[in-house]
CSV table of C-alpha atoms in Angstrom, one decimal:
chain,number,residue,atom,x,y,z
A,104,UNK,CA,10.3,-13.4,46.8
A,105,UNK,CA,11.1,-10.7,44.1
A,106,UNK,CA,8.2,-9.7,41.9
A,107,UNK,CA,8.2,-11.0,38.1
A,108,UNK,CA,5.7,-9.1,36.0
A,109,UNK,CA,6.1,-11.2,33.0
A,110,UNK,CA,3.9,-14.0,34.0
A,111,UNK,CA,2.6,-17.0,32.2
A,112,UNK,CA,-0.9,-18.2,32.6
A,113,UNK,CA,-1.6,-22.1,32.3
A,114,UNK,CA,-5.2,-23.3,31.7
A,115,UNK,CA,-7.2,-26.6,32.3
A,116,UNK,CA,-8.0,-28.2,29.0
A,117,UNK,CA,-11.8,-29.5,29.2
A,118,UNK,CA,-14.2,-30.9,26.6
A,119,UNK,CA,-11.9,-29.1,23.9
A,120,UNK,CA,-11.7,-26.0,25.4
A,121,UNK,CA,-9.2,-24.0,27.6
A,122,UNK,CA,-10.6,-22.8,31.0
A,123,UNK,CA,-9.5,-21.5,34.3
A,124,UNK,CA,-10.5,-23.0,37.2
A,125,UNK,CA,-14.3,-22.6,38.1
A,126,UNK,CA,-13.5,-21.1,41.2
A,127,UNK,CA,-10.6,-18.4,39.7
A,128,UNK,CA,-8.3,-20.0,42.3
A,129,UNK,CA,-4.8,-20.4,40.8
A,130,UNK,CA,-1.2,-21.6,42.1
A,131,UNK,CA,1.9,-19.7,41.6
A,132,UNK,CA,4.7,-21.5,39.4
A,133,UNK,CA,8.1,-21.4,40.6
A,134,UNK,CA,11.4,-21.2,38.1
A,135,UNK,CA,13.5,-23.3,40.1
A,136,UNK,CA,16.9,-21.8,38.4
A,137,UNK,CA,15.7,-18.4,40.2
A,138,UNK,CA,13.0,-19.4,42.5
A,139,UNK,CA,10.9,-16.5,41.1
A,140,UNK,CA,7.5,-17.1,40.3
A,141,UNK,CA,7.0,-17.4,36.3
A,142,UNK,CA,3.6,-17.9,35.9
A,143,UNK,CA,0.2,-19.5,37.2
A,144,UNK,CA,-2.1,-22.4,37.0
A,145,UNK,CA,-5.1,-23.3,37.9
A,146,UNK,CA,-6.2,-24.8,41.3
A,147,UNK,CA,-8.8,-27.0,40.3
A,148,UNK,CA,-11.5,-28.0,42.7
A,149,UNK,CA,-14.5,-30.8,42.6
A,150,UNK,CA,-16.4,-28.6,39.7
A,151,UNK,CA,-13.4,-28.8,37.4
A,152,UNK,CA,-12.9,-32.5,38.5
A,153,UNK,CA,-16.3,-33.2,37.6
A,154,UNK,CA,-16.3,-31.5,34.1
A,155,UNK,CA,-13.5,-33.0,33.0
A,156,UNK,CA,-14.5,-36.8,34.0
A,157,UNK,CA,-18.2,-35.6,32.3
A,158,UNK,CA,-16.4,-34.8,29.3
A,159,UNK,CA,-14.1,-37.7,29.2
A,160,UNK,CA,-17.2,-39.9,29.6
A,161,UNK,CA,-18.9,-38.2,26.8
A,162,UNK,CA,-16.2,-38.6,24.8
A,163,UNK,CA,-15.7,-42.6,25.5
A,164,UNK,CA,-18.4,-43.9,23.2
A,165,UNK,CA,-17.5,-42.2,20.1
A,166,UNK,CA,-13.6,-42.5,20.6
A,167,UNK,CA,-13.7,-46.3,21.8
A,168,UNK,CA,-15.7,-47.2,18.8
A,169,UNK,CA,-12.9,-45.5,16.4
A,170,UNK,CA,-10.7,-47.9,14.0
A,171,UNK,CA,-7.0,-48.4,15.4
A,172,UNK,CA,-6.3,-46.8,12.1
A,173,UNK,CA,-8.1,-43.7,13.3
A,174,UNK,CA,-6.3,-43.6,16.4
A,175,UNK,CA,-2.7,-44.2,14.7
A,176,UNK,CA,-3.3,-41.2,12.7
A,177,UNK,CA,-4.3,-39.2,15.8
A,178,UNK,CA,-1.0,-40.1,17.5
A,179,UNK,CA,0.9,-39.6,14.6
A,180,UNK,CA,-0.5,-36.1,14.1
A,181,UNK,CA,0.4,-35.3,17.7
A,182,UNK,CA,3.9,-36.7,17.5
A,183,UNK,CA,4.7,-34.4,14.3
A,184,UNK,CA,3.1,-31.3,16.2
A,185,UNK,CA,5.6,-31.7,19.4
A,186,UNK,CA,8.3,-31.9,16.9
A,187,UNK,CA,7.1,-29.0,15.0
A,188,UNK,CA,6.5,-27.1,18.1
A,189,UNK,CA,9.9,-28.1,19.8
A,190,UNK,CA,10.9,-24.4,20.8
A,191,UNK,CA,7.8,-24.0,22.3
A,192,UNK,CA,7.6,-27.1,24.1
A,193,UNK,CA,11.2,-26.8,25.4
A,194,UNK,CA,10.1,-23.2,27.1
A,195,UNK,CA,7.2,-24.9,28.5
A,196,UNK,CA,9.2,-27.4,30.1
A,197,UNK,CA,12.1,-25.9,31.1
A,198,UNK,CA,10.4,-23.0,32.6
A,199,UNK,CA,8.6,-25.2,35.1
A,200,UNK,CA,11.8,-27.6,35.7
A,201,UNK,CA,15.0,-25.4,34.9
A,202,UNK,CA,16.3,-28.6,33.6
A,203,UNK,CA,19.2,-27.7,30.6
A,204,UNK,CA,17.4,-27.0,27.6
A,205,UNK,CA,20.1,-28.4,25.1
A,206,UNK,CA,19.6,-31.7,27.3
A,207,UNK,CA,15.9,-31.7,26.9
A,208,UNK,CA,15.8,-31.2,23.1
A,209,UNK,CA,18.4,-33.6,22.4
A,210,UNK,CA,17.6,-36.6,24.8
A,211,UNK,CA,13.8,-36.3,26.0
A,212,UNK,CA,11.9,-34.6,23.0
A,213,UNK,CA,13.1,-37.6,20.9
A,214,UNK,CA,12.3,-40.1,23.1
A,215,UNK,CA,8.7,-38.7,23.9
A,216,UNK,CA,8.1,-38.6,20.1
A,217,UNK,CA,8.8,-41.9,19.7
A,218,UNK,CA,6.8,-43.4,22.2
A,219,UNK,CA,3.9,-41.7,20.5
A,220,UNK,CA,4.8,-43.0,17.2
A,221,UNK,CA,5.4,-46.6,18.7
A,222,UNK,CA,2.1,-46.7,20.3
A,223,UNK,CA,0.3,-45.3,17.0
A,224,UNK,CA,1.7,-48.5,15.5
A,225,UNK,CA,0.6,-50.8,18.5
A,226,UNK,CA,-2.7,-49.6,18.1
A,227,UNK,CA,-3.0,-51.8,15.1
A,228,UNK,CA,-1.3,-54.9,16.6
A,229,UNK,CA,-3.2,-55.8,19.8
A,230,UNK,CA,-2.1,-59.3,20.5
A,231,UNK,CA,-4.6,-62.4,21.9
A,232,UNK,CA,-5.3,-65.9,21.7
A,233,UNK,CA,-6.1,-67.5,18.7
A,234,UNK,CA,-9.9,-67.8,17.8
A,235,UNK,CA,-10.7,-71.7,17.9
A,236,UNK,CA,-12.9,-74.4,19.0
A,237,UNK,CA,-11.7,-75.2,22.7
A,238,UNK,CA,-14.5,-77.3,23.4
A,239,UNK,CA,-16.6,-79.4,20.8
A,240,UNK,CA,-19.4,-77.0,18.9
A,241,UNK,CA,-18.2,-73.8,20.1
A,242,UNK,CA,-16.2,-71.3,18.6
A,243,UNK,CA,-14.0,-68.9,21.1
A,244,UNK,CA,-13.1,-65.3,20.4
A,245,UNK,CA,-11.0,-63.0,22.8
A,246,UNK,CA,-11.8,-59.2,22.5
A,247,UNK,CA,-9.6,-56.7,23.9
A,248,UNK,CA,-11.7,-53.9,24.9
A,249,UNK,CA,-10.6,-50.2,26.2
A,250,UNK,CA,-11.4,-49.7,29.9
A,251,UNK,CA,-13.3,-46.3,30.0
A,252,UNK,CA,-12.3,-42.8,31.4
A,253,UNK,CA,-8.8,-43.1,33.0
A,254,UNK,CA,-7.4,-40.8,35.7
A,255,UNK,CA,-3.4,-40.3,35.1
A,256,UNK,CA,-1.6,-38.3,37.7
A,257,UNK,CA,2.1,-37.3,36.7
A,258,UNK,CA,5.2,-36.2,38.4
A,259,UNK,CA,7.1,-33.0,38.3
A,260,UNK,CA,10.8,-34.8,37.1
A,261,UNK,CA,9.6,-35.5,33.7
A,262,UNK,CA,6.5,-33.5,33.1
A,263,UNK,CA,6.1,-34.0,29.3
A,264,UNK,CA,7.6,-37.7,29.3
A,265,UNK,CA,5.2,-39.0,32.0
A,266,UNK,CA,2.6,-37.7,30.3
A,267,UNK,CA,3.1,-38.9,27.0
A,268,UNK,CA,4.0,-42.4,28.4
A,269,UNK,CA,0.7,-42.4,30.5
A,270,UNK,CA,-1.9,-41.1,27.7
A,271,UNK,CA,-0.1,-42.6,24.6
A,272,UNK,CA,-1.2,-45.9,25.5
A,273,UNK,CA,-4.4,-45.1,27.0
A,274,UNK,CA,-5.8,-43.2,24.1
A,275,UNK,CA,-4.1,-46.2,21.6
A,276,UNK,CA,-6.4,-48.5,23.3
A,277,UNK,CA,-9.6,-46.4,23.0
A,278,UNK,CA,-10.0,-45.0,26.3
A,279,UNK,CA,-10.4,-41.2,27.0
A,280,UNK,CA,-8.2,-39.2,29.7
A,281,UNK,CA,-8.2,-36.8,32.3
A,282,UNK,CA,-4.6,-36.1,33.4
A,283,UNK,CA,-3.5,-33.9,36.3
A,284,UNK,CA,0.1,-33.0,36.1
A,285,UNK,CA,2.1,-32.1,39.1
A,286,UNK,CA,1.0,-28.7,40.6
A,287,UNK,CA,4.8,-27.5,40.4
A,288,UNK,CA,5.5,-28.6,36.3
A,289,UNK,CA,1.8,-28.4,34.7
A,290,UNK,CA,2.8,-26.0,31.7
A,291,UNK,CA,4.0,-28.7,29.1
A,292,UNK,CA,1.2,-31.0,29.8
A,293,UNK,CA,-1.2,-28.0,29.1
A,294,UNK,CA,0.7,-27.3,25.7
A,295,UNK,CA,0.1,-31.1,24.9
A,296,UNK,CA,-3.5,-30.8,25.1
A,297,UNK,CA,-3.5,-27.9,23.1
A,298,UNK,CA,-1.7,-29.5,20.6
A,299,UNK,CA,-3.4,-32.7,20.7
A,300,UNK,CA,-6.9,-30.5,20.4
A,301,UNK,CA,-5.9,-30.5,16.7
A,302,UNK,CA,-6.0,-34.0,16.2
A,303,UNK,CA,-8.5,-35.6,18.8
A,304,UNK,CA,-12.0,-35.1,19.5
A,305,UNK,CA,-13.1,-32.9,22.1
A,306,UNK,CA,-13.3,-34.5,25.6
A,307,UNK,CA,-10.7,-37.7,24.6
A,308,UNK,CA,-7.7,-35.9,26.3
A,309,UNK,CA,-8.2,-33.5,29.3
A,310,UNK,CA,-5.9,-31.5,31.7
A,311,UNK,CA,-6.8,-30.6,35.1
A,312,UNK,CA,-4.1,-28.5,36.8
A,313,UNK,CA,-4.2,-28.6,40.8
A,314,UNK,CA,-2.8,-29.8,44.1
A,315,UNK,CA,-3.4,-33.2,46.0
A,316,UNK,CA,-6.9,-32.2,46.7
A,317,UNK,CA,-7.4,-32.1,42.8
A,318,UNK,CA,-5.7,-35.3,42.6
A,319,UNK,CA,-7.7,-37.1,45.5
A,320,UNK,CA,-10.9,-35.7,43.7
A,321,UNK,CA,-10.0,-37.5,40.4
A,322,UNK,CA,-9.1,-40.5,42.1
A,323,UNK,CA,-12.4,-41.1,43.5
A,324,UNK,CA,-14.5,-39.9,41.1
A,325,UNK,CA,-17.1,-42.5,40.2
A,326,UNK,CA,-16.7,-42.0,36.1
A,327,UNK,CA,-13.0,-43.1,36.6
A,328,UNK,CA,-12.4,-46.9,35.8
A,329,UNK,CA,-8.4,-46.8,35.9
A,330,UNK,CA,-6.1,-44.7,37.7
A,331,UNK,CA,-2.5,-44.6,36.7
A,332,UNK,CA,0.2,-42.5,38.8
A,333,UNK,CA,3.8,-42.3,38.8
A,334,UNK,CA,4.9,-40.8,42.1
A,335,UNK,CA,6.2,-41.6,45.7
A,336,UNK,CA,5.5,-44.6,47.5
A,337,UNK,CA,3.5,-42.8,49.9
A,338,UNK,CA,1.3,-41.2,47.2
A,339,UNK,CA,0.8,-44.6,45.5
A,340,UNK,CA,-0.6,-46.3,48.8
A,341,UNK,CA,-2.9,-43.4,49.5
A,342,UNK,CA,-4.3,-43.9,45.6
A,343,UNK,CA,-4.5,-47.4,45.9
A,344,UNK,CA,-6.5,-47.0,49.4
A,345,UNK,CA,-8.8,-44.6,47.7
A,346,UNK,CA,-9.4,-46.6,44.6
A,347,UNK,CA,-10.1,-49.6,46.5
A,348,UNK,CA,-13.6,-48.5,47.4
A,349,UNK,CA,-14.8,-48.4,43.9
A,350,UNK,CA,-12.8,-51.3,42.5
A,351,UNK,CA,-11.0,-49.1,40.1
A,352,UNK,CA,-8.1,-50.6,38.0
A,353,UNK,CA,-4.7,-49.6,39.4
A,354,UNK,CA,-1.4,-48.6,37.5
A,355,UNK,CA,1.4,-47.6,39.8
A,356,UNK,CA,5.1,-46.7,39.0
A,357,UNK,CA,6.5,-45.6,42.5
A,358,UNK,CA,10.1,-44.7,43.8
A,359,UNK,CA,13.0,-46.5,43.2
A,360,UNK,CA,16.4,-47.1,44.9
A,361,UNK,CA,18.5,-48.5,42.1
A,362,UNK,CA,21.6,-50.7,43.2
A,363,UNK,CA,24.3,-51.0,40.8
A,364,UNK,CA,26.7,-54.1,41.1
A,365,UNK,CA,30.2,-53.3,39.9
A,366,UNK,CA,32.2,-56.3,40.2
A,367,UNK,CA,36.4,-56.6,40.3
A,368,UNK,CA,36.5,-57.7,36.3
A,369,UNK,CA,34.2,-54.4,35.6
A,370,UNK,CA,35.7,-52.1,32.9
A,371,UNK,CA,36.5,-49.5,35.7
A,372,UNK,CA,37.0,-46.5,33.2
A,373,UNK,CA,33.8,-47.3,31.4
A,374,UNK,CA,31.7,-47.8,34.6
A,375,UNK,CA,33.1,-44.7,36.2
A,376,UNK,CA,32.5,-42.5,33.3
A,377,UNK,CA,29.2,-43.6,32.4
A,378,UNK,CA,27.8,-43.7,36.4
A,379,UNK,CA,29.1,-40.5,36.9
A,380,UNK,CA,27.0,-39.4,34.5
A,381,UNK,CA,23.9,-41.2,34.9
A,382,UNK,CA,23.9,-41.0,38.4
A,383,UNK,CA,23.2,-37.2,38.4
A,384,UNK,CA,21.4,-37.0,35.2
A,385,UNK,CA,18.2,-34.7,35.8
A,386,UNK,CA,19.9,-33.7,39.0
A,387,UNK,CA,19.4,-37.3,40.2
A,388,UNK,CA,15.8,-36.7,40.0
A,389,UNK,CA,15.2,-40.2,38.2
A,390,UNK,CA,13.2,-43.2,39.9
A,391,UNK,CA,15.9,-45.4,38.1
A,392,UNK,CA,18.9,-43.4,38.7
A,393,UNK,CA,22.0,-45.1,39.8
A,394,UNK,CA,22.2,-44.2,43.4
A,395,UNK,CA,23.6,-47.1,45.1
A,396,UNK,CA,26.9,-48.1,44.1
A,397,UNK,CA,28.1,-51.4,45.5
A,398,UNK,CA,31.5,-52.2,44.3
A,399,UNK,CA,33.7,-55.3,44.7
A,400,UNK,CA,36.3,-54.9,47.8
A,401,UNK,CA,39.4,-55.2,45.3
A,402,UNK,CA,37.9,-52.6,43.3
A,403,UNK,CA,36.2,-50.3,45.6
A,404,UNK,CA,39.2,-47.9,46.6
A,405,UNK,CA,40.0,-47.3,42.9
A,406,UNK,CA,36.4,-46.9,41.8
A,407,UNK,CA,35.8,-44.7,44.8
A,408,UNK,CA,38.3,-42.2,44.1
A,409,UNK,CA,37.9,-42.2,40.5
A,410,UNK,CA,34.0,-41.6,40.7
A,411,UNK,CA,34.5,-38.8,43.2
A,412,UNK,CA,37.1,-37.1,41.1
A,413,UNK,CA,34.7,-37.5,37.9
A,414,UNK,CA,31.4,-36.6,40.6
A,415,UNK,CA,33.3,-33.3,41.1
A,416,UNK,CA,33.8,-32.6,37.4
A,417,UNK,CA,29.8,-32.6,36.9
A,418,UNK,CA,28.2,-29.4,37.2
A,419,UNK,CA,24.9,-28.0,37.4
A,420,UNK,CA,23.8,-25.2,35.6
A,421,UNK,CA,20.9,-22.9,34.2
A,422,UNK,CA,18.8,-24.1,31.2
A,423,UNK,CA,21.2,-22.1,28.8
A,424,UNK,CA,24.4,-23.1,30.2
A,425,UNK,CA,26.0,-25.0,27.8
A,426,UNK,CA,28.6,-26.8,30.2
A,427,UNK,CA,25.5,-27.7,32.6
A,428,UNK,CA,25.3,-31.5,33.1
A,429,UNK,CA,22.0,-31.0,34.9
A,430,UNK,CA,20.1,-28.4,36.2
A,431,UNK,CA,18.6,-27.3,39.8
A,432,UNK,CA,16.4,-29.6,41.8
A,433,UNK,CA,12.6,-29.3,40.8
A,434,UNK,CA,11.6,-27.2,43.7
A,435,UNK,CA,12.0,-26.0,47.4
A,436,UNK,CA,10.7,-28.9,49.0
A,437,UNK,CA,12.9,-31.4,47.2
A,438,UNK,CA,16.1,-29.2,48.0
A,439,UNK,CA,15.0,-29.2,51.6
A,440,UNK,CA,14.5,-33.1,51.5
A,441,UNK,CA,17.9,-33.9,50.1
A,442,UNK,CA,19.5,-31.1,52.4
A,443,UNK,CA,17.6,-33.0,55.4
A,444,UNK,CA,19.2,-36.6,54.5
A,445,UNK,CA,22.8,-35.3,54.0
A,446,UNK,CA,22.6,-33.4,57.4
A,447,UNK,CA,21.4,-36.7,59.2
A,448,UNK,CA,24.4,-38.9,57.6
A,449,UNK,CA,25.7,-40.8,60.6
A,450,UNK,CA,29.3,-40.3,61.6
A,451,UNK,CA,30.7,-43.3,59.9
A,452,UNK,CA,29.6,-41.7,56.7
A,453,UNK,CA,32.3,-39.5,54.6
A,454,UNK,CA,31.1,-37.0,52.1
A,455,UNK,CA,33.8,-37.4,49.5
A,456,UNK,CA,32.3,-35.2,46.7
A,457,UNK,CA,30.3,-32.3,46.6
A,458,UNK,CA,27.8,-32.0,49.5
A,459,UNK,CA,26.5,-28.5,49.3
A,460,UNK,CA,24.3,-26.3,47.6
A,461,UNK,CA,25.2,-23.7,45.0
A,462,UNK,CA,25.9,-19.7,46.7
A,463,UNK,CA,23.3,-18.6,43.9
A,464,UNK,CA,19.5,-18.1,43.4
A,465,UNK,CA,17.7,-21.1,42.6
A,466,UNK,CA,17.6,-25.0,44.1
A,467,UNK,CA,21.2,-25.9,42.9
A,468,UNK,CA,23.0,-28.6,44.4
A,469,UNK,CA,26.3,-30.1,43.9
A,470,UNK,CA,27.2,-33.7,42.6
A,471,UNK,CA,27.3,-35.3,45.9
A,472,UNK,CA,29.1,-39.2,47.0
A,473,UNK,CA,28.8,-40.6,50.0
A,474,UNK,CA,31.2,-43.3,51.3
A,475,UNK,CA,30.9,-45.6,54.4
A,476,UNK,CA,27.1,-46.1,54.5
A,477,UNK,CA,25.7,-48.9,56.2
A,478,UNK,CA,22.9,-51.1,54.8
A,479,UNK,CA,20.3,-49.8,57.8
A,480,UNK,CA,21.3,-45.9,57.3
A,481,UNK,CA,18.5,-43.9,55.9
A,482,UNK,CA,20.7,-42.5,52.8
A,483,UNK,CA,20.7,-46.2,51.8
A,484,UNK,CA,17.1,-47.4,52.4
A,485,UNK,CA,15.3,-44.4,51.2
A,486,UNK,CA,15.1,-42.7,47.8
A,487,UNK,CA,16.9,-39.4,47.9
A,488,UNK,CA,15.6,-38.3,44.6
A,489,UNK,CA,18.3,-35.6,44.2
A,490,UNK,CA,22.4,-35.8,42.9
A,491,UNK,CA,23.6,-38.0,46.1
A,492,UNK,CA,25.2,-41.3,45.5
A,493,UNK,CA,26.3,-43.7,47.9
A,494,UNK,CA,29.4,-46.1,47.2
A,495,UNK,CA,29.4,-49.2,49.4
A,496,UNK,CA,32.0,-52.2,49.1
A,497,UNK,CA,31.0,-56.0,48.7
A,498,UNK,CA,33.1,-59.2,49.5
A,499,UNK,CA,31.4,-61.6,47.1
A,500,UNK,CA,28.7,-61.9,44.5
A,501,UNK,CA,26.2,-63.2,47.3
A,502,UNK,CA,26.9,-60.4,49.4
A,503,UNK,CA,26.1,-58.0,46.7
A,504,UNK,CA,23.0,-59.4,45.5
A,505,UNK,CA,22.1,-59.5,49.4
A,506,UNK,CA,22.6,-55.8,49.6
A,507,UNK,CA,20.9,-54.7,46.4
A,508,UNK,CA,17.7,-56.7,47.4
A,509,UNK,CA,17.8,-55.5,51.2
A,510,UNK,CA,15.7,-52.3,50.4
A,511,UNK,CA,12.0,-52.1,49.7
A,512,UNK,CA,12.0,-50.4,46.4
A,513,UNK,CA,12.5,-52.7,43.4
A,514,UNK,CA,12.3,-50.8,40.2
A,515,UNK,CA,15.7,-50.8,38.4
A,516,UNK,CA,19.1,-52.5,38.8
A,517,UNK,CA,22.5,-52.8,36.9
A,518,UNK,CA,25.5,-54.8,36.9
A,519,UNK,CA,28.8,-54.3,35.5
A,520,UNK,CA,31.0,-57.2,34.8
A,521,UNK,CA,32.9,-59.2,32.0
A,522,UNK,CA,31.3,-62.5,33.3
A,523,UNK,CA,28.4,-63.5,31.0
A,524,UNK,CA,27.3,-66.0,33.5
A,525,UNK,CA,27.4,-63.9,36.6
A,526,UNK,CA,25.6,-61.2,34.8
A,527,UNK,CA,22.7,-63.8,33.9
A,528,UNK,CA,22.5,-64.9,37.5
A,529,UNK,CA,22.2,-61.4,39.0
A,530,UNK,CA,19.3,-60.9,36.4
A,531,UNK,CA,17.5,-63.7,37.6
A,532,UNK,CA,18.4,-63.0,41.5
A,533,UNK,CA,17.9,-59.1,41.4
A,534,UNK,CA,14.5,-58.5,42.7
A,535,UNK,CA,14.0,-55.1,40.4
A,536,UNK,CA,11.4,-54.8,37.3
A,537,UNK,CA,14.6,-54.0,35.0
A,538,UNK,CA,18.4,-55.0,34.8
A,539,UNK,CA,20.8,-53.7,32.7
A,540,UNK,CA,24.2,-54.7,32.1
A,541,UNK,CA,27.3,-52.8,31.5
A,542,UNK,CA,25.2,-49.9,31.2
A,543,UNK,CA,22.0,-48.1,33.1
A,544,UNK,CA,19.2,-45.8,32.6
A,545,UNK,CA,18.1,-46.7,29.1
A,546,UNK,CA,14.5,-46.9,27.8
A,547,UNK,CA,13.2,-47.9,24.6
A,548,UNK,CA,9.4,-47.8,23.6
A,549,UNK,CA,9.5,-51.6,22.8
A,550,UNK,CA,10.2,-52.9,26.1
A,551,UNK,CA,8.2,-52.5,29.6
A,552,UNK,CA,9.2,-50.2,32.4
A,553,UNK,CA,7.9,-51.0,35.7
A,554,UNK,CA,8.7,-52.2,39.3
A,555,UNK,CA,8.0,-54.8,42.0
A,556,UNK,CA,7.5,-54.5,45.8
A,557,UNK,CA,7.5,-50.9,47.0
A,558,UNK,CA,8.2,-49.8,43.2
A,559,UNK,CA,4.5,-50.7,42.3
A,560,UNK,CA,2.9,-52.6,39.8
A,561,UNK,CA,1.9,-52.3,36.1
A,562,UNK,CA,4.1,-51.3,33.0
A,563,UNK,CA,4.7,-48.2,31.2
A,564,UNK,CA,5.9,-48.6,27.7
A,565,UNK,CA,5.8,-51.5,25.3
A,566,UNK,CA,2.7,-53.9,24.2
A,567,UNK,CA,2.7,-54.9,27.9
A,568,UNK,CA,1.8,-51.2,28.9
A,569,UNK,CA,-0.9,-50.9,26.1
A,570,UNK,CA,-2.5,-54.2,27.3
A,571,UNK,CA,-2.9,-52.5,30.7
A,572,UNK,CA,-5.3,-50.3,29.2
A,573,UNK,CA,-7.5,-53.0,28.0
A,574,UNK,CA,-10.1,-55.3,29.6
A,575,UNK,CA,-10.4,-59.0,28.3
A,576,UNK,CA,-13.8,-60.3,27.0
A,577,UNK,CA,-14.5,-63.8,25.9
A,578,UNK,CA,-17.3,-64.1,23.3
A,579,UNK,CA,-18.2,-67.8,22.5
A,580,UNK,CA,-20.3,-68.6,19.5
């Protein structure tokens, strides 16, 4: 690896102060567009985790006693700070992820700011049952109270967005937070904590950087009462097992493997154009990415031909490339994982677009379309989490639904049809937490984002997500 002398230093944020790991240990940060080291971050150990959890525990009584209006003001202030510091925020995010800067500024940052502003308002609108005499002579009142110290572990595909999806509802509900970002993408989370320090009391939001051992120590820490994770199914299973020992509350947003049902009456041109963009957005590193496209047999060949041609025009590029549709894969391990799945494709499949890495530094991979896959194939049953899409034919509506549901994951799906009744039947029959009709991938702050089965449980966003960070107390007078 070539030497880069212009390195940035990311620090933990504990109790309102920026500090290195107590041991002095660090992890390298690699720019995915060059495969060169661009900085370092702390490799936090038990001492750092304990300090962060202690700071959060100490801050909890004061923060939980604040009024919703006070929390609203803090979250609105943080939202304004992110907008004001957009250039620095984008620099931190792009350095770790390699994603196109223009797309981050146009798509992700406005959505991140909106989430903060939404939960700022939601903090003042907690729903609950009406106070009433449900039995003679007794008045019942329902209180929703914060849970306590929340451990939050976020992934590398949308580092800042996933951090805000976690911290905004937790803080709005009156909890305190210890956030552990991915070991490869901590820069924007550390900057978020620095900006938040202007609006939050010390210890309310803490960030500890590190590896899997850091995360394990955080999950099992006795001060933590709720663990929220966005990550792989395997990570969720391990965390659930570890949290069970202390009966910690869990919020798991895990892997996806989204089916897309394109019926014979669908608008072919619109489906091809939208899906060829959404399937490969963020290099396909999205739990809701349109990865398994199921097309009615009458439309299959025409769709496959048009989709493959359009996919070939979706090009990866560097962060400042104005023509880039997506950036590199986030790290060498993920590129290796995607390559492994393509190299293990069975003989009955065919790569009809892409299929190769780019001959340049970094972790770039072509937008890839695979035809001929069968339900039992790894490429269908497993989440690729890269710029790879399978296209399969189906004969009728019932078969399409069987194929869509025949995987362990259940996060999102979409249905493309002009038939309203068919769309409604599919929205009822699909075993997923989200169903889009004639669109795919759009999220809004007001609606929940979560899955079923191996995609986890609990919801980000919406009032549902806010309530996940509260516990109910019945008071009878």
